[in-house]
Short mmCIF file of C-alpha atoms in Angstrom, two decimals:
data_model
loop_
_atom_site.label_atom_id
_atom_site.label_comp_id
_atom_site.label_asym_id
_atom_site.label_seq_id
_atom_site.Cartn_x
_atom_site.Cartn_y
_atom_site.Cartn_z
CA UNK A 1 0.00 0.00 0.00
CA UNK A 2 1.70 3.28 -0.92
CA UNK A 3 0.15 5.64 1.48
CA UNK A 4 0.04 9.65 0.70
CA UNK A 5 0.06 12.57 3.13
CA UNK A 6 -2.99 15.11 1.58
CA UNK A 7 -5.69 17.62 2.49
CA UNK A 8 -9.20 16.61 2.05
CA UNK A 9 -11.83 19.07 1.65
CA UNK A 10 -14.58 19.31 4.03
CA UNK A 11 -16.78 22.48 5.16
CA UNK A 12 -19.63 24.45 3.29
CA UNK A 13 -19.85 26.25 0.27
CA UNK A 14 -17.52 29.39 0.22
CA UNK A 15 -16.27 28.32 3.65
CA UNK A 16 -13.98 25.19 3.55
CA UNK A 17 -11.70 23.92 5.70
CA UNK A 18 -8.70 21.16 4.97
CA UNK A 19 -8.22 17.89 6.87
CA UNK A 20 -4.31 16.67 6.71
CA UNK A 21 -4.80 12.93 6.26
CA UNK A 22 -2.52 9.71 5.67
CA UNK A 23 -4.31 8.16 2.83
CA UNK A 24 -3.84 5.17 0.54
CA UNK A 25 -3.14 7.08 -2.87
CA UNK A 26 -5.58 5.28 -4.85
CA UNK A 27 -8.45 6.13 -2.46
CA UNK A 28 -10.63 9.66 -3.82
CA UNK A 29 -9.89 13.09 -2.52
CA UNK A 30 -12.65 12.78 0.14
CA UNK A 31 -12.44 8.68 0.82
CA UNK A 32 -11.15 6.69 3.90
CA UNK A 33 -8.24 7.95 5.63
CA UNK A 34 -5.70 5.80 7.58
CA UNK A 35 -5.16 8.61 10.14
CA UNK A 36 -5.86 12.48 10.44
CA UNK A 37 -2.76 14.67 11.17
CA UNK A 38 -4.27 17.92 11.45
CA UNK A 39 -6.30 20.58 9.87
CA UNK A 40 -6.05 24.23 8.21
CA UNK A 41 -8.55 26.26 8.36
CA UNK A 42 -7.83 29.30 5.67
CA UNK A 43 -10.84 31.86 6.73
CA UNK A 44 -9.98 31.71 10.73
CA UNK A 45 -9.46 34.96 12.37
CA UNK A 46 -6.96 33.90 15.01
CA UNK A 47 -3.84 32.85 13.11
CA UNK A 48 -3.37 30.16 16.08
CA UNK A 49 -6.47 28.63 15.11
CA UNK A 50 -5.53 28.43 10.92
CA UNK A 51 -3.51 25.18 10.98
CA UNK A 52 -3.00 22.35 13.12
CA UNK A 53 -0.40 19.55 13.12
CA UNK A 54 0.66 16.40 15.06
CA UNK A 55 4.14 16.97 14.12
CA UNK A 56 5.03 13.75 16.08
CA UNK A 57 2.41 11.92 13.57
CA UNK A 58 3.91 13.27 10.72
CA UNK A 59 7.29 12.71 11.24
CA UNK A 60 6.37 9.18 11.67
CA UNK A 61 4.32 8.67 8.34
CA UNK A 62 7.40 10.21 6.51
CA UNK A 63 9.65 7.62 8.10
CA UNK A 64 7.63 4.55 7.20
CA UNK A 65 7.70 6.16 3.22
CA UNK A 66 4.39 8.24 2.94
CA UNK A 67 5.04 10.78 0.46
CA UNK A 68 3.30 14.66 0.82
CA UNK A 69 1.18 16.11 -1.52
CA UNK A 70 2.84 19.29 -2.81
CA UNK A 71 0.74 21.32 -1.00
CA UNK A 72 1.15 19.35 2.29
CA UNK A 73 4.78 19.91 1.34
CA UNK A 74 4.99 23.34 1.14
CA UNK A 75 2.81 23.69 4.77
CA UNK A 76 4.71 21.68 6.94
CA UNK A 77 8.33 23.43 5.07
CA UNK A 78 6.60 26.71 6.72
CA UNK A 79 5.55 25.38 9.93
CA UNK A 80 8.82 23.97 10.68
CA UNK A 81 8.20 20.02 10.67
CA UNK A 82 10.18 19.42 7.17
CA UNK A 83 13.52 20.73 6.84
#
C-alpha cells in the first residue's frame, strides 16, 4: 500500500476547511483515511487557530515512506516540521 500525506476538503460552500490525512493514494480526494494529522482552516481569524499539526504523527508517516502532496509539502516546510 503506498500511502500519501494530503488535504481533504470538508466544510460548506464558500467556507472550507482542509483535513491533513494519511491516505492510501488510490483512495478519492474525500475517501477513507488511515489517520488524520491535522487541519487548516484558511478563513480563521486567530492565526493560532488556521492550521494544526501532530508533528510527532507526521514525522512518523514520513519515516515509514508516505510521500506529501505538494501542498502538504509546502505547509509543513513553513511550519517547521520538514527541513
Amino acid at each position: 500500500m503506498s500511502v500519501r500525506i494530503r488535504m481533504s476538503r470538508h466544510g460548506r460552500t464558500h467556507r472550507p476547511f482542509f483535513r491533513i490525512a494519511a491516505v492510501d493514494k488510490r483512495r478519492p480526494r474525500d475517501g477513507r483515511v488511515i489517520e488524520q494529522l491535522g487541519y487548516v482552516d484558511p478563513i480563521a481569524k486567530d492565526e493560532s487557530k488556521q492550521v494544526s499539526l501532530e508533528a510527532d504523527r507526521i514525522r512518523y508517516w514520513l519515516s515509514v515512506g508516505a510521500q506529501p502532496s505538494d501542498t502538504v509539502r509546502a505547509l509543513l516546510k513553513k511550519h517547521g516540521v520538514l527541513s
